[in-house]
PDB file of C-alpha atoms and ligand atoms in Angstrom:
ATOM      1  CA  MET A   1     -13.365   6.246   3.493  1.00  0.00           C
ATOM      2  CA  CYS A   2     -15.853   9.414   2.061  1.00  0.00           C
ATOM      3  CA  LEU A   3     -18.916   7.622   1.260  1.00  0.00           C
ATOM      4  CA  GLN A   4     -22.206   9.793   1.247  1.00  0.00           C
ATOM      5  CA  TYR A   5     -25.651   9.445   0.389  1.00  0.00           C
ATOM      6  CA  PHE A   6     -25.916  12.122  -2.920  1.00  0.00           C
ATOM      7  CA  GLY A   7     -29.637  12.389  -3.257  1.00  0.00           C
ATOM      8  CA  LEU A   8     -32.342  10.894  -5.537  1.00  0.00           C
ATOM      9  CA  CYS A   9     -30.983  10.377  -8.999  1.00  0.00           C
ATOM     10  CA  ALA A  10     -33.194   9.468 -11.987  1.00  0.00           C
ATOM     11  CA  ASN A  11     -35.972   7.713  -9.696  1.00  0.00           C
ATOM     12  CA  ASN A  12     -33.155   5.897  -7.412  1.00  0.00           C
ATOM     13  CA  TYR A  13     -31.278   6.727  -4.607  1.00  0.00           C
ATOM     14  CA  LEU A  14     -27.751   7.534  -5.336  1.00  0.00           C
ATOM     15  CA  TRP A  15     -24.702   7.211  -2.990  1.00  0.00           C
ATOM     16  CA  MET A  16     -21.406   8.381  -3.982  1.00  0.00           C
ATOM     17  CA  LYS A  17     -17.846   6.896  -2.931  1.00  0.00           C
ATOM     18  CA  ARG A  18     -15.087   9.831  -3.278  1.00  0.00           C
ATOM     19  CA  GLU A  19     -11.915   7.741  -3.454  1.00  0.00           C
ATOM     20  CA  ASP A  20     -10.846  11.455  -5.191  1.00  0.00           C
ATOM     21  CA  LEU A  21     -10.893  12.746  -1.977  1.00  0.00           C
ATOM     22  CA  ILE A  22      -8.468  10.187  -0.727  1.00  0.00           C
ATOM     23  CA  PRO A  23      -5.504  12.417   1.191  1.00  0.00           C
ATOM     24  CA  TYR A  24      -2.424  12.010  -1.436  1.00  0.00           C
ATOM     25  CA  SER A  25      -1.717  13.672  -4.559  1.00  0.00           C
ATOM     26  CA  PHE A  26      -5.136  14.673  -5.545  1.00  0.00           C
ATOM     27  CA  GLY A  27      -6.417  11.104  -4.747  1.00  0.00           C
ATOM     28  CA  GLY A  28      -8.138   8.555  -7.067  1.00  0.00           C
ATOM     29  CA  ASN A  29      -7.855   4.911  -7.594  1.00  0.00           C
ATOM     30  CA  LYS A  30      -4.499   4.887  -8.960  1.00  0.00           C
ATOM     31  CA  VAL A  31      -3.174   6.246  -5.092  1.00  0.00           C
ATOM     32  CA  ARG A  32      -5.182   3.405  -3.830  1.00  0.00           C
ATOM     33  CA  LYS A  33      -3.144   1.067  -5.715  1.00  0.00           C
ATOM     34  CA  ALA A  34       0.425   2.672  -5.656  1.00  0.00           C
ATOM     35  CA  VAL A  35       0.194   2.264  -1.668  1.00  0.00           C
ATOM     36  CA  HIS A  36       0.548  -1.301  -2.477  1.00  0.00           C
ATOM     37  CA  PHE A  37       3.330  -1.631  -5.128  1.00  0.00           C
ATOM     38  CA  PHE A  38       5.254   0.969  -2.961  1.00  0.00           C
ATOM     39  CA  LYS A  39       4.964  -1.478   0.166  1.00  0.00           C
ATOM     40  CA  GLU A  40       6.735  -3.717  -2.131  1.00  0.00           C
ATOM     41  CA  ILE A  41       9.245  -1.318  -3.091  1.00  0.00           C
ATOM     42  CA  ASP A  42      10.252  -0.476   0.693  1.00  0.00           C
ATOM     43  CA  LYS A  43      10.366  -3.597   1.612  1.00  0.00           C
ATOM     44  CA  GLY A  44      12.717  -5.000  -1.225  1.00  0.00           C
ATOM     45  CA  ARG A  45      14.543  -1.576  -0.919  1.00  0.00           C
ATOM     46  CA  PHE A  46      14.192  -0.864  -4.623  1.00  0.00           C
ATOM     47  CA  ASP A  47      16.088   2.167  -5.334  1.00  0.00           C
ATOM     48  CA  THR A  48      14.498   3.419  -8.968  1.00  0.00           C
ATOM     49  CA  VAL A  49      11.006   2.914 -10.131  1.00  0.00           C
ATOM     50  CA  VAL A  50       9.806   1.908 -13.696  1.00  0.00           C
ATOM     51  CA  THR A  51       6.362   2.787 -14.923  1.00  0.00           C
ATOM     52  CA  TYR A  52       4.360   3.190 -18.254  1.00  0.00           C
ATOM     53  CA  GLY A  53       1.571   5.648 -19.033  1.00  0.00           C
ATOM     54  CA  SER A  54       0.279   8.520 -21.158  1.00  0.00           C
ATOM     55  CA  GLY A  55       1.113  12.063 -20.721  1.00  0.00           C
ATOM     56  CA  SER A  56      -2.590  12.437 -19.080  1.00  0.00           C
ATOM     57  CA  SER A  57      -1.785   9.437 -16.859  1.00  0.00           C
ATOM     58  CA  ASN A  58      -3.137   9.789 -13.230  1.00  0.00           C
ATOM     59  CA  HIS A  59      -1.096   6.839 -12.543  1.00  0.00           C
ATOM     60  CA  CYS A  60       2.236   8.053 -13.505  1.00  0.00           C
ATOM     61  CA  ARG A  61       1.684  11.156 -11.922  1.00  0.00           C
ATOM     62  CA  VAL A  62       0.861   9.412  -8.171  1.00  0.00           C
ATOM     63  CA  VAL A  63       3.893   7.110  -8.878  1.00  0.00           C
ATOM     64  CA  ALA A  64       6.310   9.972  -9.795  1.00  0.00           C
ATOM     65  CA  ASN A  65       4.923  11.854  -6.390  1.00  0.00           C
ATOM     66  CA  MET A  66       5.631   8.613  -4.140  1.00  0.00           C
ATOM     67  CA  ALA A  67       8.949   8.065  -5.673  1.00  0.00           C
ATOM     68  CA  ALA A  68       9.931  12.014  -5.380  1.00  0.00           C
ATOM     69  CA  GLU A  69       8.669  11.480  -1.707  1.00  0.00           C
ATOM     70  CA  ARG A  70      11.301   8.546  -1.085  1.00  0.00           C
ATOM     71  CA  CYS A  71      14.075  10.330  -3.340  1.00  0.00           C
ATOM     72  CA  ILE A  72      14.037   7.444  -5.874  1.00  0.00           C
ATOM     73  CA  GLU A  73      14.231   7.642  -9.229  1.00  0.00           C
ATOM     74  CA  CYS A  74      11.064   7.349 -11.384  1.00  0.00           C
ATOM     75  CA  TYR A  75      11.486   6.441 -15.346  1.00  0.00           C
ATOM     76  CA  ILE A  76       8.012   7.018 -17.217  1.00  0.00           C
ATOM     77  CA  ILE A  77       7.781   5.389 -20.780  1.00  0.00           C
ATOM     78  CA  SER A  78       5.384   7.147 -22.745  1.00  0.00           C
ATOM     79  CA  PRO A  79       3.954   5.997 -26.569  1.00  0.00           C
ATOM     80  CA  GLU A  80       4.429   8.998 -28.559  1.00  0.00           C
ATOM     81  CA  GLU A  81       1.039   8.546 -29.960  1.00  0.00           C
ATOM     82  CA  THR A  82      -0.576   9.693 -26.394  1.00  0.00           C
ATOM     83  CA  ILE A  83       1.903  12.523 -25.522  1.00  0.00           C
ATOM     84  CA  LYS A  84      -0.276  15.544 -24.567  1.00  0.00           C
ATOM     85  CA  ARG A  85       0.630  17.807 -22.017  1.00  0.00           C
ATOM     86  CA  THR A  86      -1.564  18.360 -19.340  1.00  0.00           C
ATOM     87  CA  PHE A  87      -1.323  19.080 -15.663  1.00  0.00           C
ATOM     88  CA  ASN A  88      -0.549  15.342 -15.107  1.00  0.00           C
ATOM     89  CA  THR A  89       2.291  15.641 -17.432  1.00  0.00           C
ATOM     90  CA  ILE A  90       3.556  19.236 -15.413  1.00  0.00           C
ATOM     91  CA  PHE A  91       3.333  17.388 -12.077  1.00  0.00           C
ATOM     92  CA  MET A  92       5.312  14.478 -13.373  1.00  0.00           C
ATOM     93  CA  GLU A  93       7.931  16.939 -14.058  1.00  0.00           C
ATOM     94  CA  LEU A  94       7.695  18.929 -10.917  1.00  0.00           C
ATOM     95  CA  PHE A  95       8.297  15.355  -9.315  1.00  0.00           C
ATOM     96  CA  GLY A  96      11.323  15.031 -11.357  1.00  0.00           C
ATOM     97  CA  ALA A  97      10.414  11.791 -13.205  1.00  0.00           C
ATOM     98  CA  LYS A  98      12.384  10.752 -16.156  1.00  0.00           C
ATOM     99  CA  MET A  99      10.272  10.572 -19.233  1.00  0.00           C
ATOM    100  CA  ILE A 100      11.005   8.286 -22.047  1.00  0.00           C
ATOM    101  CA  VAL A 101       8.966   8.728 -25.426  1.00  0.00           C
ATOM    102  CA  CYS A 102       8.706   5.954 -27.999  1.00  0.00           C
ATOM    103  CA  PRO A 103       6.208   4.689 -30.541  1.00  0.00           C
ATOM    104  CA  ILE A 104       3.556   2.599 -29.137  1.00  0.00           C
ATOM    105  CA  GLU A 105       5.186  -0.677 -30.404  1.00  0.00           C
ATOM    106  CA  LYS A 106       8.579   0.027 -29.138  1.00  0.00           C
ATOM    107  CA  VAL A 107       6.978   0.342 -25.516  1.00  0.00           C
ATOM    108  CA  HIS A 108       7.674  -3.271 -24.670  1.00  0.00           C
ATOM    109  CA  ASP A 109      11.123  -3.400 -25.886  1.00  0.00           C
ATOM    110  CA  THR A 110      11.762  -0.029 -24.340  1.00  0.00           C
ATOM    111  CA  ILE A 111      10.642  -1.073 -20.716  1.00  0.00           C
ATOM    112  CA  GLU A 112      12.762  -3.975 -21.002  1.00  0.00           C
ATOM    113  CA  LYS A 113      15.762  -1.930 -22.095  1.00  0.00           C
ATOM    114  CA  THR A 114      15.483   0.709 -19.358  1.00  0.00           C
ATOM    115  CA  LEU A 115      15.415  -2.119 -16.710  1.00  0.00           C
ATOM    116  CA  GLY A 116      18.173  -3.881 -17.960  1.00  0.00           C
ATOM    117  CA  LYS A 117      20.348  -0.439 -18.482  1.00  0.00           C
ATOM    118  CA  LEU A 118      19.560   0.561 -15.094  1.00  0.00           C
ATOM    119  CA  LYS A 119      20.481  -2.807 -13.691  1.00  0.00           C
ATOM    120  CA  SER A 120      23.544  -3.091 -15.414  1.00  0.00           C
ATOM    121  CA  GLU A 121      24.476   0.451 -13.752  1.00  0.00           C
ATOM    122  CA  GLY A 122      24.233  -1.316 -10.593  1.00  0.00           C
ATOM    123  CA  LYS A 123      20.523  -0.013  -9.784  1.00  0.00           C
ATOM    124  CA  LYS A 124      17.870  -1.916  -8.379  1.00  0.00           C
ATOM    125  CA  PRO A 125      14.591  -1.119 -10.644  1.00  0.00           C
ATOM    126  CA  TYR A 126      10.904  -2.004  -9.686  1.00  0.00           C
ATOM    127  CA  PHE A 127       8.220  -2.119 -12.575  1.00  0.00           C
ATOM    128  CA  ILE A 128       4.924  -1.117 -12.126  1.00  0.00           C
ATOM    129  CA  PRO A 129       2.860  -2.183 -14.688  1.00  0.00           C
ATOM    130  CA  GLY A 130       0.337   0.522 -16.555  1.00  0.00           C
ATOM    131  CA  GLY A 131      -2.479   1.919 -14.554  1.00  0.00           C
ATOM    132  CA  GLY A 132      -1.283  -0.391 -11.165  1.00  0.00           C
ATOM    133  CA  HIS A 133      -2.625  -3.295 -12.993  1.00  0.00           C
ATOM    134  CA  GLY A 134      -1.826  -6.615 -11.578  1.00  0.00           C
ATOM    135  CA  ASN A 135      -2.853  -8.427  -8.436  1.00  0.00           C
ATOM    136  CA  LEU A 136      -1.290  -5.948  -6.252  1.00  0.00           C
ATOM    137  CA  GLY A 137      -3.850  -3.380  -7.839  1.00  0.00           C
ATOM    138  CA  THR A 138      -6.792  -5.536  -7.513  1.00  0.00           C
ATOM    139  CA  LYS A 139      -6.168  -6.226  -4.015  1.00  0.00           C
ATOM    140  CA  ALA A 140      -6.269  -2.472  -3.758  1.00  0.00           C
ATOM    141  CA  TYR A 141     -10.156  -2.630  -4.865  1.00  0.00           C
ATOM    142  CA  VAL A 142     -10.859  -5.866  -2.899  1.00  0.00           C
ATOM    143  CA  ASP A 143      -9.984  -3.664   0.013  1.00  0.00           C
ATOM    144  CA  CYS A 144     -12.458  -1.048  -1.195  1.00  0.00           C
ATOM    145  CA  PHE A 145     -14.940  -3.469  -1.564  1.00  0.00           C
ATOM    146  CA  HIS A 146     -14.497  -4.585   1.808  1.00  0.00           C
ATOM    147  CA  GLU A 147     -15.009  -0.728   3.209  1.00  0.00           C
ATOM    148  CA  ILE A 148     -18.201  -0.494   1.196  1.00  0.00           C
ATOM    149  CA  ARG A 149     -19.692  -3.474   2.837  1.00  0.00           C
ATOM    150  CA  GLN A 150     -18.748  -1.931   6.195  1.00  0.00           C
ATOM    151  CA  PHE A 151     -20.450   0.900   5.448  1.00  0.00           C
ATOM    152  CA  GLU A 152     -23.584  -0.908   4.238  1.00  0.00           C
ATOM    153  CA  LYS A 153     -23.639  -2.884   7.912  1.00  0.00           C
ATOM    154  CA  GLU A 154     -22.846   0.469   9.868  1.00  0.00           C
ATOM    155  CA  ASN A 155     -25.966   1.933   7.854  1.00  0.00           C
ATOM    156  CA  GLY A 156     -28.081  -0.862   7.893  1.00  0.00           C
ATOM    157  CA  ILE A 157     -28.551  -0.556   3.994  1.00  0.00           C
ATOM    158  CA  LYS A 158     -27.697  -2.578   0.759  1.00  0.00           C
ATOM    159  CA  PHE A 159     -26.820  -1.572  -2.261  1.00  0.00           C
ATOM    160  CA  ASP A 160     -28.191  -2.672  -5.454  1.00  0.00           C
ATOM    161  CA  TYR A 161     -25.763  -1.462  -7.811  1.00  0.00           C
ATOM    162  CA  ILE A 162     -22.217  -0.182  -7.898  1.00  0.00           C
ATOM    163  CA  PHE A 163     -21.172   2.005 -11.368  1.00  0.00           C
ATOM    164  CA  HIS A 164     -17.679   3.367 -12.054  1.00  0.00           C
ATOM    165  CA  ALA A 165     -15.259   4.053 -14.690  1.00  0.00           C
ATOM    166  CA  SER A 166     -13.604   1.027 -16.168  1.00  0.00           C
ATOM    167  CA  GLY A 167      -9.939   1.290 -17.614  1.00  0.00           C
ATOM    168  CA  THR A 168      -7.526  -0.999 -17.467  1.00  0.00           C
ATOM    169  CA  GLY A 169     -10.138  -3.355 -15.459  1.00  0.00           C
ATOM    170  CA  THR A 170      -8.124  -3.574 -12.277  1.00  0.00           C
ATOM    171  CA  THR A 171     -10.675  -1.285 -10.264  1.00  0.00           C
ATOM    172  CA  GLN A 172     -13.434  -3.345 -11.517  1.00  0.00           C
ATOM    173  CA  ALA A 173     -11.463  -6.963 -11.071  1.00  0.00           C
ATOM    174  CA  GLY A 174     -11.075  -5.985  -7.471  1.00  0.00           C
ATOM    175  CA  LEU A 175     -14.681  -4.857  -6.528  1.00  0.00           C
ATOM    176  CA  ILE A 176     -15.562  -8.203  -8.115  1.00  0.00           C
ATOM    177  CA  CYS A 177     -13.283 -10.247  -6.303  1.00  0.00           C
ATOM    178  CA  GLY A 178     -14.589  -8.718  -3.362  1.00  0.00           C
ATOM    179  CA  ARG A 179     -18.299  -9.543  -4.325  1.00  0.00           C
ATOM    180  CA  LEU A 180     -17.476 -13.095  -5.034  1.00  0.00           C
ATOM    181  CA  LEU A 181     -15.478 -13.688  -1.982  1.00  0.00           C
ATOM    182  CA  GLU A 182     -18.119 -12.406   0.088  1.00  0.00           C
ATOM    183  CA  ASN A 183     -21.107 -13.670  -1.777  1.00  0.00           C
ATOM    184  CA  ASP A 184     -22.456 -10.479  -2.369  1.00  0.00           C
ATOM    185  CA  PRO A 185     -25.234 -10.278  -5.035  1.00  0.00           C
ATOM    186  CA  ILE A 186     -24.755  -6.659  -6.107  1.00  0.00           C
ATOM    187  CA  LYS A 187     -24.441  -5.925  -9.546  1.00  0.00           C
ATOM    188  CA  ILE A 188     -21.044  -4.230 -10.242  1.00  0.00           C
ATOM    189  CA  ILE A 189     -21.573  -1.964 -13.648  1.00  0.00           C
ATOM    190  CA  GLY A 190     -17.968  -1.126 -15.236  1.00  0.00           C
ATOM    191  CA  ILE A 191     -18.609   1.576 -17.721  1.00  0.00           C
ATOM    192  CA  SER A 192     -15.461   1.405 -20.015  1.00  0.00           C
ATOM    193  CA  ILE A 193     -14.056   4.393 -20.813  1.00  0.00           C
ATOM    194  CA  ALA A 194     -11.892   3.221 -23.770  1.00  0.00           C
ATOM    195  CA  ARG A 195     -11.703  -0.479 -24.483  1.00  0.00           C
ATOM    196  CA  LYS A 196     -14.346  -2.475 -26.394  1.00  0.00           C
ATOM    197  CA  LYS A 197     -15.497  -6.149 -25.773  1.00  0.00           C
ATOM    198  CA  PRO A 198     -14.307  -8.846 -26.108  1.00  0.00           C
ATOM    199  CA  TYR A 199     -10.920  -7.264 -25.017  1.00  0.00           C
ATOM    200  CA  GLY A 200     -11.645  -5.123 -22.308  1.00  0.00           C
ATOM    201  CA  ARG A 201     -14.110  -7.476 -20.463  1.00  0.00           C
ATOM    202  CA  ASP A 202     -11.574 -10.609 -20.865  1.00  0.00           C
ATOM    203  CA  VAL A 203      -9.082  -8.643 -19.380  1.00  0.00           C
ATOM    204  CA  VAL A 204     -11.271  -8.117 -16.406  1.00  0.00           C
ATOM    205  CA  VAL A 205     -12.277 -11.722 -15.959  1.00  0.00           C
ATOM    206  CA  ASN A 206      -8.541 -12.670 -16.390  1.00  0.00           C
ATOM    207  CA  SER A 207      -7.483 -10.536 -13.542  1.00  0.00           C
ATOM    208  CA  VAL A 208     -10.371 -11.580 -11.243  1.00  0.00           C
ATOM    209  CA  LYS A 209      -9.193 -15.230 -12.160  1.00  0.00           C
ATOM    210  CA  ASP A 210      -5.524 -14.199 -11.458  1.00  0.00           C
ATOM    211  CA  TYR A 211      -6.225 -12.598  -8.109  1.00  0.00           C
ATOM    212  CA  ILE A 212      -8.373 -15.543  -6.908  1.00  0.00           C
ATOM    213  CA  THR A 213      -5.730 -18.351  -8.037  1.00  0.00           C
ATOM    214  CA  SER A 214      -3.544 -16.143  -6.305  1.00  0.00           C
ATOM    215  CA  MET A 215      -5.127 -16.398  -3.086  1.00  0.00           C
ATOM    216  CA  GLY A 216      -5.090 -20.408  -3.509  1.00  0.00           C
ATOM    217  CA  MET A 217      -8.721 -21.035  -4.053  1.00  0.00           C
ATOM    218  CA  ILE A 218     -10.839 -21.818  -7.216  1.00  0.00           C
ATOM    219  CA  ILE A 219     -14.092 -20.008  -8.543  1.00  0.00           C
ATOM    220  CA  ASN A 220     -16.059 -21.456 -11.329  1.00  0.00           C
ATOM    221  CA  LYS A 221     -15.638 -19.480 -14.582  1.00  0.00           C
ATOM    222  CA  ASP A 222     -18.943 -19.371 -15.307  1.00  0.00           C
ATOM    223  CA  VAL A 223     -19.526 -17.413 -11.755  1.00  0.00           C
ATOM    224  CA  ILE A 224     -16.870 -15.062 -12.987  1.00  0.00           C
ATOM    225  CA  GLU A 225     -18.196 -14.433 -16.312  1.00  0.00           C
ATOM    226  CA  GLU A 226     -21.470 -13.833 -14.868  1.00  0.00           C
ATOM    227  CA  ALA A 227     -20.336 -11.307 -12.118  1.00  0.00           C
ATOM    228  CA  THR A 228     -18.724  -9.449 -14.801  1.00  0.00           C
ATOM    229  CA  ASN A 229     -20.644  -6.595 -16.284  1.00  0.00           C
ATOM    230  CA  PHE A 230     -18.556  -4.442 -18.790  1.00  0.00           C
ATOM    231  CA  ASP A 231     -20.645  -2.114 -20.753  1.00  0.00           C
ATOM    232  CA  ASP A 232     -18.566  -0.503 -23.969  1.00  0.00           C
ATOM    233  CA  SER A 233     -21.691   1.382 -24.848  1.00  0.00           C
ATOM    234  CA  TYR A 234     -20.529   4.730 -23.562  1.00  0.00           C
ATOM    235  CA  VAL A 235     -16.940   4.786 -24.880  1.00  0.00           C
ATOM    236  CA  CYS A 236     -17.792   7.716 -27.036  1.00  0.00           C
ATOM    237  CA  GLY A 237     -15.067   7.247 -29.727  1.00  0.00           C
ATOM    238  CA  GLY A 238     -12.447   6.065 -27.218  1.00  0.00           C
ATOM    239  CA  TYR A 239      -9.780   7.026 -24.751  1.00  0.00           C
ATOM    240  CA  GLY A 240      -9.777  10.838 -23.891  1.00  0.00           C
ATOM    241  CA  LYS A 241     -12.843  11.686 -26.375  1.00  0.00           C
ATOM    242  CA  ASP A 242     -16.075  13.274 -24.976  1.00  0.00           C
ATOM    243  CA  SER A 243     -19.190  14.687 -26.120  1.00  0.00           C
ATOM    244  CA  GLU A 244     -21.300  17.655 -25.632  1.00  0.00           C
ATOM    245  CA  ARG A 245     -23.363  15.489 -23.478  1.00  0.00           C
ATOM    246  CA  ILE A 246     -20.520  14.254 -21.196  1.00  0.00           C
ATOM    247  CA  ARG A 247     -19.540  18.215 -20.917  1.00  0.00           C
ATOM    248  CA  SER A 248     -23.042  19.375 -20.021  1.00  0.00           C
ATOM    249  CA  VAL A 249     -23.186  16.493 -16.997  1.00  0.00           C
ATOM    250  CA  ILE A 250     -19.655  17.551 -15.807  1.00  0.00           C
ATOM    251  CA  LYS A 251     -20.725  20.971 -15.908  1.00  0.00           C
ATOM    252  CA  ASN A 252     -23.829  20.304 -14.206  1.00  0.00           C
ATOM    253  CA  MET A 253     -22.322  18.153 -11.430  1.00  0.00           C
ATOM    254  CA  PHE A 254     -19.731  20.898 -10.829  1.00  0.00           C
ATOM    255  CA  VAL A 255     -22.278  23.869 -10.806  1.00  0.00           C
ATOM    256  CA  LYS A 256     -25.063  22.077  -8.824  1.00  0.00           C
ATOM    257  CA  TYR A 257     -23.056  19.912  -6.625  1.00  0.00           C
ATOM    258  CA  GLY A 258     -19.578  20.910  -6.466  1.00  0.00           C
ATOM    259  CA  VAL A 259     -18.418  17.613  -7.651  1.00  0.00           C
ATOM    260  CA  PRO A 260     -15.501  18.005 -10.046  1.00  0.00           C
ATOM    261  CA  MET A 261     -15.601  14.977 -12.797  1.00  0.00           C
ATOM    262  CA  ASP A 262     -12.788  14.392 -15.611  1.00  0.00           C
ATOM    263  CA  ASN A 263     -13.895  14.019 -19.068  1.00  0.00           C
ATOM    264  CA  THR A 264     -11.618  10.720 -19.774  1.00  0.00           C
ATOM    265  CA  TYR A 265     -12.968   8.816 -16.753  1.00  0.00           C
ATOM    266  CA  VAL A 266     -15.276   9.703 -14.238  1.00  0.00           C
ATOM    267  CA  GLY A 267     -17.515  12.372 -16.179  1.00  0.00           C
ATOM    268  CA  LYS A 268     -17.676   9.531 -18.998  1.00  0.00           C
ATOM    269  CA  ALA A 269     -18.743   6.962 -16.721  1.00  0.00           C
ATOM    270  CA  TYR A 270     -21.346   9.353 -14.754  1.00  0.00           C
ATOM    271  CA  ALA A 271     -22.837  10.075 -18.064  1.00  0.00           C
ATOM    272  CA  GLY A 272     -22.870   6.633 -19.110  1.00  0.00           C
ATOM    273  CA  MET A 273     -24.320   5.414 -15.856  1.00  0.00           C
ATOM    274  CA  LEU A 274     -27.236   7.888 -16.438  1.00  0.00           C
ATOM    275  CA  GLU A 275     -27.853   6.423 -19.851  1.00  0.00           C
ATOM    276  CA  TYR A 276     -27.443   2.978 -18.728  1.00  0.00           C
ATOM    277  CA  ILE A 277     -30.036   3.415 -15.854  1.00  0.00           C
ATOM    278  CA  LYS A 278     -32.626   5.091 -18.636  1.00  0.00           C
ATOM    279  CA  LYS A 279     -31.889   2.334 -20.938  1.00  0.00           C
ATOM    280  CA  HIS A 280     -32.271  -0.598 -18.489  1.00  0.00           C
ATOM    281  CA  SER A 281     -35.430   1.147 -16.702  1.00  0.00           C
ATOM    282  CA  ILE A 282     -33.687   1.062 -13.250  1.00  0.00           C
ATOM    283  CA  ARG A 283     -36.025   2.555 -10.499  1.00  0.00           C
ATOM    284  CA  ASP A 284     -36.219   2.411  -6.689  1.00  0.00           C
ATOM    285  CA  LYS A 285     -32.873   1.096  -6.442  1.00  0.00           C
ATOM    286  CA  LYS A 286     -29.953   1.730  -4.443  1.00  0.00           C
ATOM    287  CA  ILE A 287     -27.034   2.855  -6.423  1.00  0.00           C
ATOM    288  CA  LEU A 288     -23.464   3.638  -5.258  1.00  0.00           C
ATOM    289  CA  PHE A 289     -21.090   5.561  -8.079  1.00  0.00           C
ATOM    290  CA  ILE A 290     -17.639   5.332  -7.487  1.00  0.00           C
ATOM    291  CA  HIS A 291     -15.627   8.389  -8.040  1.00  0.00           C
ATOM    292  CA  THR A 292     -12.465   7.292  -9.266  1.00  0.00           C
ATOM    293  CA  GLY A 293     -10.795  10.432  -9.182  1.00  0.00           C
ATOM    294  CA  GLY A 294      -8.447  12.306 -11.936  1.00  0.00           C
ATOM    295  CA  ALA A 295      -8.557  15.628 -10.590  1.00  0.00           C
ATOM    296  CA  PRO A 296      -6.047  17.167 -12.318  1.00  0.00           C
ATOM    297  CA  LEU A 297      -7.506  16.119 -15.704  1.00  0.00           C
ATOM    298  CA  PHE A 298     -10.798  18.187 -14.726  1.00  0.00           C
ATOM    299  CA  PHE A 299      -8.381  21.543 -14.579  1.00  0.00           C
ATOM    300  CA  ASP A 300      -7.534  20.585 -18.460  1.00  0.00           C
ATOM    301  CA  ILE A 301     -10.930  20.618 -19.746  1.00  0.00           C
ATOM    302  CA  TRP A 302     -11.175  24.250 -18.772  1.00  0.00           C
ATOM    303  CA  LYS A 303      -7.760  25.289 -19.922  1.00  0.00           C
ATOM    304  CA  GLU A 304      -8.347  23.298 -23.499  1.00  0.00           C
ATOM    305  CA  THR A 305     -12.026  24.930 -23.942  1.00  0.00           C
ATOM    306  CA  ASN A 306     -11.362  28.546 -22.622  1.00  0.00           C
ATOM    307  CA  ASN A 307     -14.227  28.170 -20.331  1.00  0.00           C
ATOM    308  CA  GLU A 308     -16.611  27.371 -23.218  1.00  0.00           C
ATOM    309  CA  ILE A 309     -18.025  24.505 -21.756  1.00  0.00           C
TER     310      ILE A 309
HETATM  311  C1  LIG B   1      -7.395   4.829 -14.122  1.00  0.00           C
HETATM  312  C2  LIG B   1      -8.613   5.373 -13.749  1.00  0.00           C
HETATM  313  C3  LIG B   1      -9.823   4.925 -13.886  1.00  0.00           C
HETATM  314  C4  LIG B   1      -9.795   3.519 -14.353  1.00  0.00           C
HETATM  315  O1  LIG B   1      -9.125   2.324 -13.322  1.00  0.00           O
HETATM  316  P1  LIG B   1      -8.981   0.857 -13.599  1.00  0.00           P
HETATM  317  O2  LIG B   1      -8.715   0.361 -12.475  1.00  0.00           O
HETATM  318  O3  LIG B   1      -7.627   1.325 -14.939  1.00  0.00           O
HETATM  319  O4  LIG B   1      -9.966   0.371 -14.795  1.00  0.00           O
HETATM  320  C5  LIG B   1     -10.752   5.681 -13.599  1.00  0.00           C
HETATM  321  N1  LIG B   1     -10.808   6.559 -13.057  1.00  0.00           N
HETATM  322  C6  LIG B   1      -9.638   7.354 -12.897  1.00  0.00           C
HETATM  323  C7  LIG B   1      -9.676   8.700 -12.646  1.00  0.00           C
HETATM  324  C8  LIG B   1      -8.525   6.919 -13.291  1.00  0.00           C
HETATM  325  O5  LIG B   1      -7.431   7.471 -13.481  1.00  0.00           O
END
């Protein structure tokens, strides 16, 4: 899928992989992951899907869309602390998803209760972890890594770095698994958009281990640790928070290049990448930035700020 040379960027050569252009429901990494979960849903003839996420969740929008397409019911458990009405929320409603809001500490119980209630009603519910986390989600990004390798082979180039926004860590885990399975020296830098170390990084490492184990393979723990670059220097106050600098990077990317980036994930990660390049004096390298999606959130920026970006 769409991977293009983008131009010079802070003394390096930049390519961009546009996961936001995956042709379904505004694209994004959540589509790539959800496809795998819905294969299971179709195979097992499940008639209801339950998932979890905030009112601004790209994952929940995509899952609600895929459920609506199949005419199966979709329940979304949302922590009340994160319930912000965004375009993603509006689309979830449009797809007919049923939103259940509860305090964050009750999320686990509410999921269990909802699944129990549905089963007692004779339904066959399928649970998708928040953000499409788990081995199926990881697999989606192992596949993405193979696509990147394919592009390199076809074009006779070799990237030195991959940068991308890291949230639940599944995207990063998949890319790292791909790299380890192919014995590729590429550096994968996950720019954390919310989580701090050690937790955020541990989740990535554990997801890599889970996937490798599920494949019946063993990779030394030190090798996995070494391959995991999770940088929490640019979280900028936490999930959904941004800064003037991030907004000016977003504005520049749209005005000068026509590339929309949201301020929760992609704009934050791109701004983080620029800082990282400077901080680590990276130059003359071939860098691939993965644009992981989030188009509806891009529009929320302009609605909220009344165009005063
Ligand atoms: C969810 C999301 C991410 C983070 O992906 P993870 O696999 O959860 O780390 C990055 N960008 C966008 C646009 C997302 O929606």
